[in-house]
Short mmCIF file of C-alpha atoms and ligand atoms in Angstrom, two decimals:
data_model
loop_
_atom_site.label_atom_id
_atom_site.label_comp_id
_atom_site.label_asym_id
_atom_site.label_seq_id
_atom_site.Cartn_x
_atom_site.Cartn_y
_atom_site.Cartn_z
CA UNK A 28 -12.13 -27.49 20.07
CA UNK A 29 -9.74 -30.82 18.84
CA UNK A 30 -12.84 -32.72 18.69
CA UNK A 31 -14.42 -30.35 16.76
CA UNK A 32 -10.86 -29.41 14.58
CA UNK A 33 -10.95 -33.41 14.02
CA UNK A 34 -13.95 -33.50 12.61
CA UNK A 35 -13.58 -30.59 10.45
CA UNK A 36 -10.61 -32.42 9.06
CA UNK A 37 -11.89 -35.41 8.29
CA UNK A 38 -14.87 -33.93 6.65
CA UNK A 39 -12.35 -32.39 4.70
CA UNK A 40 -10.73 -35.21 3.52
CA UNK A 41 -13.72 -36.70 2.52
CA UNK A 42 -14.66 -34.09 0.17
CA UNK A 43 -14.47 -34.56 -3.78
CA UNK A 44 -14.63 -31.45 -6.02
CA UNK A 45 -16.37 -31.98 -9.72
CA UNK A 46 -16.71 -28.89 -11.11
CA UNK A 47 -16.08 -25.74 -11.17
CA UNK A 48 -19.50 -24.68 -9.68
CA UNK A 49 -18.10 -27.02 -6.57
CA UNK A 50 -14.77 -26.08 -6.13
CA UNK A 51 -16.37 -22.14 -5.79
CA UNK A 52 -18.37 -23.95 -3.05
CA UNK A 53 -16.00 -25.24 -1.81
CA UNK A 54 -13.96 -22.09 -2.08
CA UNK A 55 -16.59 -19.72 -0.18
CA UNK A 56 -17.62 -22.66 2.64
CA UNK A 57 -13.69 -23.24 3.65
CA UNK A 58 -11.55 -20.35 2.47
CA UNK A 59 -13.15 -16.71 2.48
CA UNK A 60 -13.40 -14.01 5.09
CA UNK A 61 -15.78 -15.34 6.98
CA UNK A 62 -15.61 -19.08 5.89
CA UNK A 63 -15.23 -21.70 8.51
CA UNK A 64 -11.31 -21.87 8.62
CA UNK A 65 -11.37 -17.95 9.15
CA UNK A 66 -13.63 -18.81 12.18
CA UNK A 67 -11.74 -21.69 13.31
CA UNK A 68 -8.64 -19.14 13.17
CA UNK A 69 -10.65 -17.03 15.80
CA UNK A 70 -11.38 -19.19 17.84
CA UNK A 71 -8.00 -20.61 18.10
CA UNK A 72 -6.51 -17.22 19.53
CA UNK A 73 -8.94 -16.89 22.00
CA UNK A 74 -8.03 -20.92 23.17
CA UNK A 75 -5.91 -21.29 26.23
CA UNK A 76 -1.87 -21.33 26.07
CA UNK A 77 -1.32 -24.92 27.00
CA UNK A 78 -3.43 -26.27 23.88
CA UNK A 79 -2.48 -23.98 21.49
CA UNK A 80 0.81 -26.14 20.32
CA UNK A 81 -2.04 -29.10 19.77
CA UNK A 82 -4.40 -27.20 17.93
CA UNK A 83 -2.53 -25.11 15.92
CA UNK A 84 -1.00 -27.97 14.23
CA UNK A 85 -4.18 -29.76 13.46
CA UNK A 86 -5.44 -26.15 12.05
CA UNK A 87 -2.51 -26.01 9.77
CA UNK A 88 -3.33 -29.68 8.86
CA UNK A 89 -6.92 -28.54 7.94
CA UNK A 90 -5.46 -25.17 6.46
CA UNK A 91 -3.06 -27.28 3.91
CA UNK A 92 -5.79 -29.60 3.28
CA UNK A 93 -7.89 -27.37 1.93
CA UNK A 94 -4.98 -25.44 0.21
CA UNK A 95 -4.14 -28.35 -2.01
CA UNK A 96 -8.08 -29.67 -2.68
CA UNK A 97 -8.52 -26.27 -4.14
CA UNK A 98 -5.27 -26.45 -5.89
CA UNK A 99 -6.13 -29.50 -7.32
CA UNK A 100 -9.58 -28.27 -8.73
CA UNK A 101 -8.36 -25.17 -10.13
CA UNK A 102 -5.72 -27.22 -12.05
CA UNK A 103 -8.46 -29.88 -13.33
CA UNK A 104 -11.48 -27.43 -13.63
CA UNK A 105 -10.33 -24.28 -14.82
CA UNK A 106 -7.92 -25.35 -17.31
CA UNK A 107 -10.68 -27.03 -19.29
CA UNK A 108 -13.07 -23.62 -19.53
CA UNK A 109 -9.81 -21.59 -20.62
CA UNK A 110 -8.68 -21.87 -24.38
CA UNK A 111 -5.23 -21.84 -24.61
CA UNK A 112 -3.42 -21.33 -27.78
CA UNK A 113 -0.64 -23.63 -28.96
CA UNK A 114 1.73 -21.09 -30.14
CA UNK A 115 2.59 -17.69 -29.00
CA UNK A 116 0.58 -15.01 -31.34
CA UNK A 117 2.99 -12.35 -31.46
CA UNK A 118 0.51 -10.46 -33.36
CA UNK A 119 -2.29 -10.49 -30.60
CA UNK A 120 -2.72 -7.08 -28.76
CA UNK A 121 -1.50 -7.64 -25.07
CA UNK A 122 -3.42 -6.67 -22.36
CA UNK A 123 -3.63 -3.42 -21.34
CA UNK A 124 -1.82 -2.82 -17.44
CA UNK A 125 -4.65 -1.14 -15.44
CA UNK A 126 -2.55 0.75 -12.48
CA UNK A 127 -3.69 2.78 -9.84
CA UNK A 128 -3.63 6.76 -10.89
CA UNK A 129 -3.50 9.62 -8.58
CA UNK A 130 -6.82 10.98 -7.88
CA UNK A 131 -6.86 14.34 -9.22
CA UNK A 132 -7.31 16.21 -5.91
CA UNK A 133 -3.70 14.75 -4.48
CA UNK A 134 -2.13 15.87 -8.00
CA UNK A 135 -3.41 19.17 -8.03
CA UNK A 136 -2.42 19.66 -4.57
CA UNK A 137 1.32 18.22 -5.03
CA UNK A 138 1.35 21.06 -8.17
CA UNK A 139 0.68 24.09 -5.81
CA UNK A 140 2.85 23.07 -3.36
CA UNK A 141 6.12 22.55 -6.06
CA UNK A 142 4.96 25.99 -7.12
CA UNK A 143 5.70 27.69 -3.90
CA UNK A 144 7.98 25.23 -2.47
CA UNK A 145 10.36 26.93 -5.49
CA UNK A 146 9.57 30.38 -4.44
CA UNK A 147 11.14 29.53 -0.92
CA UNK A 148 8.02 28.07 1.13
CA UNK A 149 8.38 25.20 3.59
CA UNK A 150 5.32 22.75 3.94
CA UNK A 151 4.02 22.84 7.45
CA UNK A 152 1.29 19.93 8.83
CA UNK A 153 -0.91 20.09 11.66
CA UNK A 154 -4.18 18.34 13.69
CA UNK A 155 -7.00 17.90 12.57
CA UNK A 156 -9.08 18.43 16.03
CA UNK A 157 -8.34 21.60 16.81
CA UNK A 158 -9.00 23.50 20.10
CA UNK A 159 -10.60 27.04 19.72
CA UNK A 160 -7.78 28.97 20.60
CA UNK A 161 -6.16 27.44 17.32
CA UNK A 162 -8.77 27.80 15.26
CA UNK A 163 -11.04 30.50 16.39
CA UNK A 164 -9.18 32.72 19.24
CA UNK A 165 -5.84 33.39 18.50
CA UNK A 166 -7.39 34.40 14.70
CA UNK A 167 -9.33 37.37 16.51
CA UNK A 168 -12.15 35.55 16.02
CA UNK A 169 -14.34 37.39 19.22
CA UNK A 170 -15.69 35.61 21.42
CA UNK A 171 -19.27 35.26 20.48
CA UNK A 172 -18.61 37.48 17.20
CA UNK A 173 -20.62 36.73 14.06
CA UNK A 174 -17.43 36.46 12.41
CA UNK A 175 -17.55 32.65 13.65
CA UNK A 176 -20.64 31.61 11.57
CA UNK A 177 -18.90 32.41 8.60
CA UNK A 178 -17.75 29.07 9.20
CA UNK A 179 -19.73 26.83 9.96
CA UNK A 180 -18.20 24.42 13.09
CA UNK A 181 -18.68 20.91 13.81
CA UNK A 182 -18.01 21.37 17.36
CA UNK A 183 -16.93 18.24 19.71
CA UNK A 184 -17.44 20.03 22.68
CA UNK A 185 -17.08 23.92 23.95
CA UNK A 186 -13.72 24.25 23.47
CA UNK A 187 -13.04 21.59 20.85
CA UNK A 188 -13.91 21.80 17.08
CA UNK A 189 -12.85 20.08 13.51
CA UNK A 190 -10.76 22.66 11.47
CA UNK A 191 -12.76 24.94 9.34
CA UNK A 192 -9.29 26.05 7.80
CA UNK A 193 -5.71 25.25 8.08
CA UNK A 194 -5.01 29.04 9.48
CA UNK A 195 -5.07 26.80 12.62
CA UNK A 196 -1.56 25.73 11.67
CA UNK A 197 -0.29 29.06 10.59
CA UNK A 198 -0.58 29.94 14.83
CA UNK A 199 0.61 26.68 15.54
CA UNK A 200 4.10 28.06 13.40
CA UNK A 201 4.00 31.38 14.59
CA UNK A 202 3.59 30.21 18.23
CA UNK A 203 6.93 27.91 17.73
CA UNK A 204 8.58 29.63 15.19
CA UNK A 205 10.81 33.33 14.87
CA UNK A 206 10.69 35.10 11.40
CA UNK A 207 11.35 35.17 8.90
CA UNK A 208 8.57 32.40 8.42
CA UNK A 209 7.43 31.28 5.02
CA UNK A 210 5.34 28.11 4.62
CA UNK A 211 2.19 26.67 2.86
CA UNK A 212 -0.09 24.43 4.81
CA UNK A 213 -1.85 21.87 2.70
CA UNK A 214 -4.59 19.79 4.43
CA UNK A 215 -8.52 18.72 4.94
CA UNK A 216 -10.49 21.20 6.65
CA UNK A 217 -14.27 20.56 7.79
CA UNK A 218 -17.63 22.71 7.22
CA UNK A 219 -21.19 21.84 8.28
CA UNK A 220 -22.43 23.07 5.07
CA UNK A 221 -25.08 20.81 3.51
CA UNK A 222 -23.77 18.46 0.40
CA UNK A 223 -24.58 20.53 -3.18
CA UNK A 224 -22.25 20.50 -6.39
CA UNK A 225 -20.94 23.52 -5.06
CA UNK A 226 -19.97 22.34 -1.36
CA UNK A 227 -19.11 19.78 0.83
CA UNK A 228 -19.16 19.19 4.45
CA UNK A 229 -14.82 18.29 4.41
CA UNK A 230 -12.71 19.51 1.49
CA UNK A 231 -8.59 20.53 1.13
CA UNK A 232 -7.25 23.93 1.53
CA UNK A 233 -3.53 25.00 0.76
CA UNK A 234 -2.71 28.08 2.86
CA UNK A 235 -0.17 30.14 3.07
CA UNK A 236 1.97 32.60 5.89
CA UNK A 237 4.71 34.75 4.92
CA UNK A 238 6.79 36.99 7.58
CA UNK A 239 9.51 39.12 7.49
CA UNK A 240 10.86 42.78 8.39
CA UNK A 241 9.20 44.91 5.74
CA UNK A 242 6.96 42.32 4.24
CA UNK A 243 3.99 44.56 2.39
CA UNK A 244 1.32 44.20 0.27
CA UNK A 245 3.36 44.36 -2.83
CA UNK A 246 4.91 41.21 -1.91
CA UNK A 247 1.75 39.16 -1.74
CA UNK A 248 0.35 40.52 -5.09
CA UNK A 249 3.64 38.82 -6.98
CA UNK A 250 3.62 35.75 -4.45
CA UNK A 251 0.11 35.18 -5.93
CA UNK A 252 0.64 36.69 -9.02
CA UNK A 253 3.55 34.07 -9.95
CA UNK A 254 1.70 31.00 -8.58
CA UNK A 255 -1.28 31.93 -11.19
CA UNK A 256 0.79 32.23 -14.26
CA UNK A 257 2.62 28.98 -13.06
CA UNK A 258 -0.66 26.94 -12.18
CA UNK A 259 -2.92 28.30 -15.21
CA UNK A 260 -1.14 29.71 -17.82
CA UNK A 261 1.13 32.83 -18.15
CA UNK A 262 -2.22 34.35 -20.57
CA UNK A 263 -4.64 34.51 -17.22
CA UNK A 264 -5.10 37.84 -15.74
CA UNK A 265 -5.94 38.07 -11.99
CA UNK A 266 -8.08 41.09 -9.99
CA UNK A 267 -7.72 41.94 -6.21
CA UNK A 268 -11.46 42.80 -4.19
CA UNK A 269 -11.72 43.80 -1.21
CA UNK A 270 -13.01 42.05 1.25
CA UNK A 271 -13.41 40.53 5.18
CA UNK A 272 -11.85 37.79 7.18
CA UNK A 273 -10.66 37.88 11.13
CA UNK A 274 -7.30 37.64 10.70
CA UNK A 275 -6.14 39.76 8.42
CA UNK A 276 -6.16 43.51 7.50
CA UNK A 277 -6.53 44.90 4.29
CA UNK A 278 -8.26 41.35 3.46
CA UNK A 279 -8.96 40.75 -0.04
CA UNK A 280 -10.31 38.23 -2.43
CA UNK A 281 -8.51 36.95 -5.22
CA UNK A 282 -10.33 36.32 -8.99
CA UNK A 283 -8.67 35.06 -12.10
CA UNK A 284 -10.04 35.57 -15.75
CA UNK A 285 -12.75 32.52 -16.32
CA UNK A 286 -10.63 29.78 -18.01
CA UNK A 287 -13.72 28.46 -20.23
CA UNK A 288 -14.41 31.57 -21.77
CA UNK A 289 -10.98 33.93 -21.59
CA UNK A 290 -12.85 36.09 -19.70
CA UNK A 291 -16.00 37.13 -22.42
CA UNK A 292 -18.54 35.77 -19.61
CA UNK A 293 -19.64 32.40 -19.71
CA UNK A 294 -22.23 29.83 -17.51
CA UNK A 295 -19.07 28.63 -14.79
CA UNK A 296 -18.03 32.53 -14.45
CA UNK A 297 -21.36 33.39 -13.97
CA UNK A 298 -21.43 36.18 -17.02
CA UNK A 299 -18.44 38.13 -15.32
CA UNK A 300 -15.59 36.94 -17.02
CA UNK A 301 -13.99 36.56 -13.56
CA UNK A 302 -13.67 33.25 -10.95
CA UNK A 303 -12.83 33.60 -7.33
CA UNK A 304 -9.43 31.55 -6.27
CA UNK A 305 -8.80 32.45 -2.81
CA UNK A 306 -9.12 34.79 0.30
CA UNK A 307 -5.97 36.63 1.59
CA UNK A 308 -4.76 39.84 3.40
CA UNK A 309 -1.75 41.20 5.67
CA UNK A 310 -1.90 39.61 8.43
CA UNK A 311 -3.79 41.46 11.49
CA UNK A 312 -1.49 43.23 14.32
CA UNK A 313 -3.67 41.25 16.94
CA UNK A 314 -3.12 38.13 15.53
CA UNK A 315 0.56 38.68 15.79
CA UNK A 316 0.58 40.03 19.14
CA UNK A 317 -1.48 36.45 20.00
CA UNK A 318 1.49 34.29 18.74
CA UNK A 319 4.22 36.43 20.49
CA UNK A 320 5.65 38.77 17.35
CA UNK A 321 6.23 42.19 17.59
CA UNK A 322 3.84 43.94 14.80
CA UNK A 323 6.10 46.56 14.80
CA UNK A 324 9.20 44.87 13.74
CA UNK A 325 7.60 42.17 11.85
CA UNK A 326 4.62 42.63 9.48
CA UNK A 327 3.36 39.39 7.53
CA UNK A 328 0.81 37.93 4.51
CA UNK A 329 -1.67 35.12 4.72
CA UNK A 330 -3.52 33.37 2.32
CA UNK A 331 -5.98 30.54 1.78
CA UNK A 332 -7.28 28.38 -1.32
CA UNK A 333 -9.57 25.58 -2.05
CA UNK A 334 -7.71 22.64 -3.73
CA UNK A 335 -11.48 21.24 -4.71
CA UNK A 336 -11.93 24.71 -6.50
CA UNK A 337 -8.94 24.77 -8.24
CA UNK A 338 -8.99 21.24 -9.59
CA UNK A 339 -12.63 21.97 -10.89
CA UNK A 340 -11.49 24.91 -12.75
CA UNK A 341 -8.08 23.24 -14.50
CA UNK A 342 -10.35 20.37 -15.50
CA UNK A 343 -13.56 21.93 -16.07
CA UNK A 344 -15.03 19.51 -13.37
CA UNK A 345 -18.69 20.61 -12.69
CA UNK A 346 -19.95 18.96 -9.64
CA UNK A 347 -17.57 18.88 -6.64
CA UNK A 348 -19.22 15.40 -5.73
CA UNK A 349 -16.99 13.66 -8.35
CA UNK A 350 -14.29 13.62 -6.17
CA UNK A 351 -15.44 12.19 -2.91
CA UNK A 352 -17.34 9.24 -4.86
CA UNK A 353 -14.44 6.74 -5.94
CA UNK A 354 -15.99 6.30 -9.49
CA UNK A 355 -13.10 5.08 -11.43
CA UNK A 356 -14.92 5.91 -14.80
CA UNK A 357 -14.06 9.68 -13.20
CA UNK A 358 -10.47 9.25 -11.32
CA UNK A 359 -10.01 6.79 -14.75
CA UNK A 360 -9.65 10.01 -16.77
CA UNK A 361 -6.60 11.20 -15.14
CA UNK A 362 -4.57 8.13 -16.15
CA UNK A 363 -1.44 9.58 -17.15
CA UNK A 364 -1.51 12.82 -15.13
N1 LIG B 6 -8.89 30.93 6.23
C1 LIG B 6 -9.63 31.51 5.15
C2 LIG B 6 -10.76 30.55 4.76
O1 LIG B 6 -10.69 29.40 5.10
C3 LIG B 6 -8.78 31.81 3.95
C4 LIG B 6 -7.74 32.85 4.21
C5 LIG B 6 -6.47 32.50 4.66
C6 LIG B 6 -8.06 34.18 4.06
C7 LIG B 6 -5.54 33.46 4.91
C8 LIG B 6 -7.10 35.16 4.28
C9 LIG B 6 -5.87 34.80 4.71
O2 LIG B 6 -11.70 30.92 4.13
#
């Protein structure tokens, strides 16, 4: 390798840069990712102890070399193409500072979580990779039940699975924690559903798990009540529907009036005035009984929402695609937020 290093260096050396078209050559051949000193620096971890004091030197030799040749040219070359004026224009428009902005998703998510952080909720974090006890079992999701293809599983094996929700954490609390527990669990939760506007095979859920002596379903009507008025506007209204899920019992779905239209029926609320937020119930006795709490001295609310959903309904966002693409003429718009 010193031969080799040598000769490197002394082609180097030997090198004149012209232009600017040469010292970008010169630039790519030497000094990018994959340019020969980037190789050279590979090889040189993989050479033996005893000759790396020898050949590290010459590499910084070469590296410094090629530091100040392209120094050099950008001084002589570029200076030339760039018009510079004489005085300072005070009246010239500086250049606008293009920063980084939060993608829309994260901010949306931080909002619901201030919202029930100040009603008294702690924010609880889990895997990921979940095992089906977590995420299937202890829910009194059957064995074998039909229940299960509500959601459809990208299984890893048997008994291991990606999330299809974050109620996976709500055990994980129960398990470890006594009441009175209330925490939201924000996170990314995975579906095999194919790829439409509508869907996605990941997206973010906030849920939430409230329990206490006495807890009814009074209690989760204003917990939800307040975090609408808060997140949309105190003029939305908000409906209860009945409904299915596992885990809980009465389950219900939750709809608020159609922000685009006020509720007189529009394309996004399908003609009903109404849009579906989130799924949510008392939580089921079995359930309970799974994480080691006594039904009968404790009784408890869950609930669940999309962040995607949300976020598309604040910002009138049609196509949930938008936000897994990285186009900054999209994330752009939230500049600011
Ligand atoms: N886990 C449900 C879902 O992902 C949402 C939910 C949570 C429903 C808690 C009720 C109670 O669809």
């Amino acid at each position: 390798m010193k031969n080799k290093l040598e000769e490197i260096k002394n082609n180097i050396e030997k090198i004149t840069i012209n232009s600017i078209e040469e010292l970008e050559l010169f630039r790519n051949k030497y000094f990018s990712k994959k340019g020969i000193l980037a190789e050279l620096f590979e090889e040189f971890k993989q050479a033996p102890n005893e000759v790396k004091k020898d050949l590290g030197k010459l590499l910084n030799q070469i590296k410094i070399e090629t530091e100040t040749k392209i120094q050099k040219a950008t001084d002589n070359y570029s200076k030339k193409t760039k018009k510079k004026p004489t005085k300072k224009d005070k009246t010239l428009t500086i250049d606008k500072l293009l920063s980084g902005v939060r993608h829309p998703l994260t901010k949306v998510e931080k909002e619901i979580i201030n919202i029930f952080k100040k009603q008294g909720f702690t924010v609880s974090d889990g895997p990921e990779i979940e095992s089906d006890w977590y995420n299937f079992s202890a829910l009194n999701f059957p064995q074998n039940h039909p229940a299960r293809d509500m959601q459809d599983t990208f299984f890893i094996d048997k008994e291991i699975a990606l999330r299809t929700h974050t109620s996976s954490v709500q055990v994980r609390i129960m398990e470890n924690q006594k009441p009175p527990i209330r925490s939201i669990m924000p996170g990314r939760v995975y579906r095999n559903e194919s790829i439409s506007s509508r869907s996605n095979c990941y997206f973010h859920q906030v849920e939430g798990l409230f329990i206490d002596k006495d807890v009814s379903f009074v209690d989760l009507k204003q917990t939800l009540f307040s975090f609408v008025k808060e997140m949309f506007g105190s003029n939305t209204n908000v409906r209860f529907r009945p409904s299915y899920f596992p885990f809980t019992e009465p389950s219900a779905e939750m709809d608020i009036s159609c922000l685009i239209c006020g509720g007189s029926g529009c394309n996004i609320c399908k003609h009903s005035g109404w849009v579906e937020i989130l799924g949510c119930g008392m939580i089921d006795e079995n359930v309970l009984e799974n994480c080691k709490i006594n039904p009968k001295e404790y009784t408890g609310f869950a609930f669940g929402m999309g962040v995607e959903r949300i976020t598309m309904l604040k910002y009138n966002v049609k196509d949930l695609r938008v936000f897994f693409q990285n186009d900054i003429r999209f994330l752009g718009q939230f500049i600011g937020e």
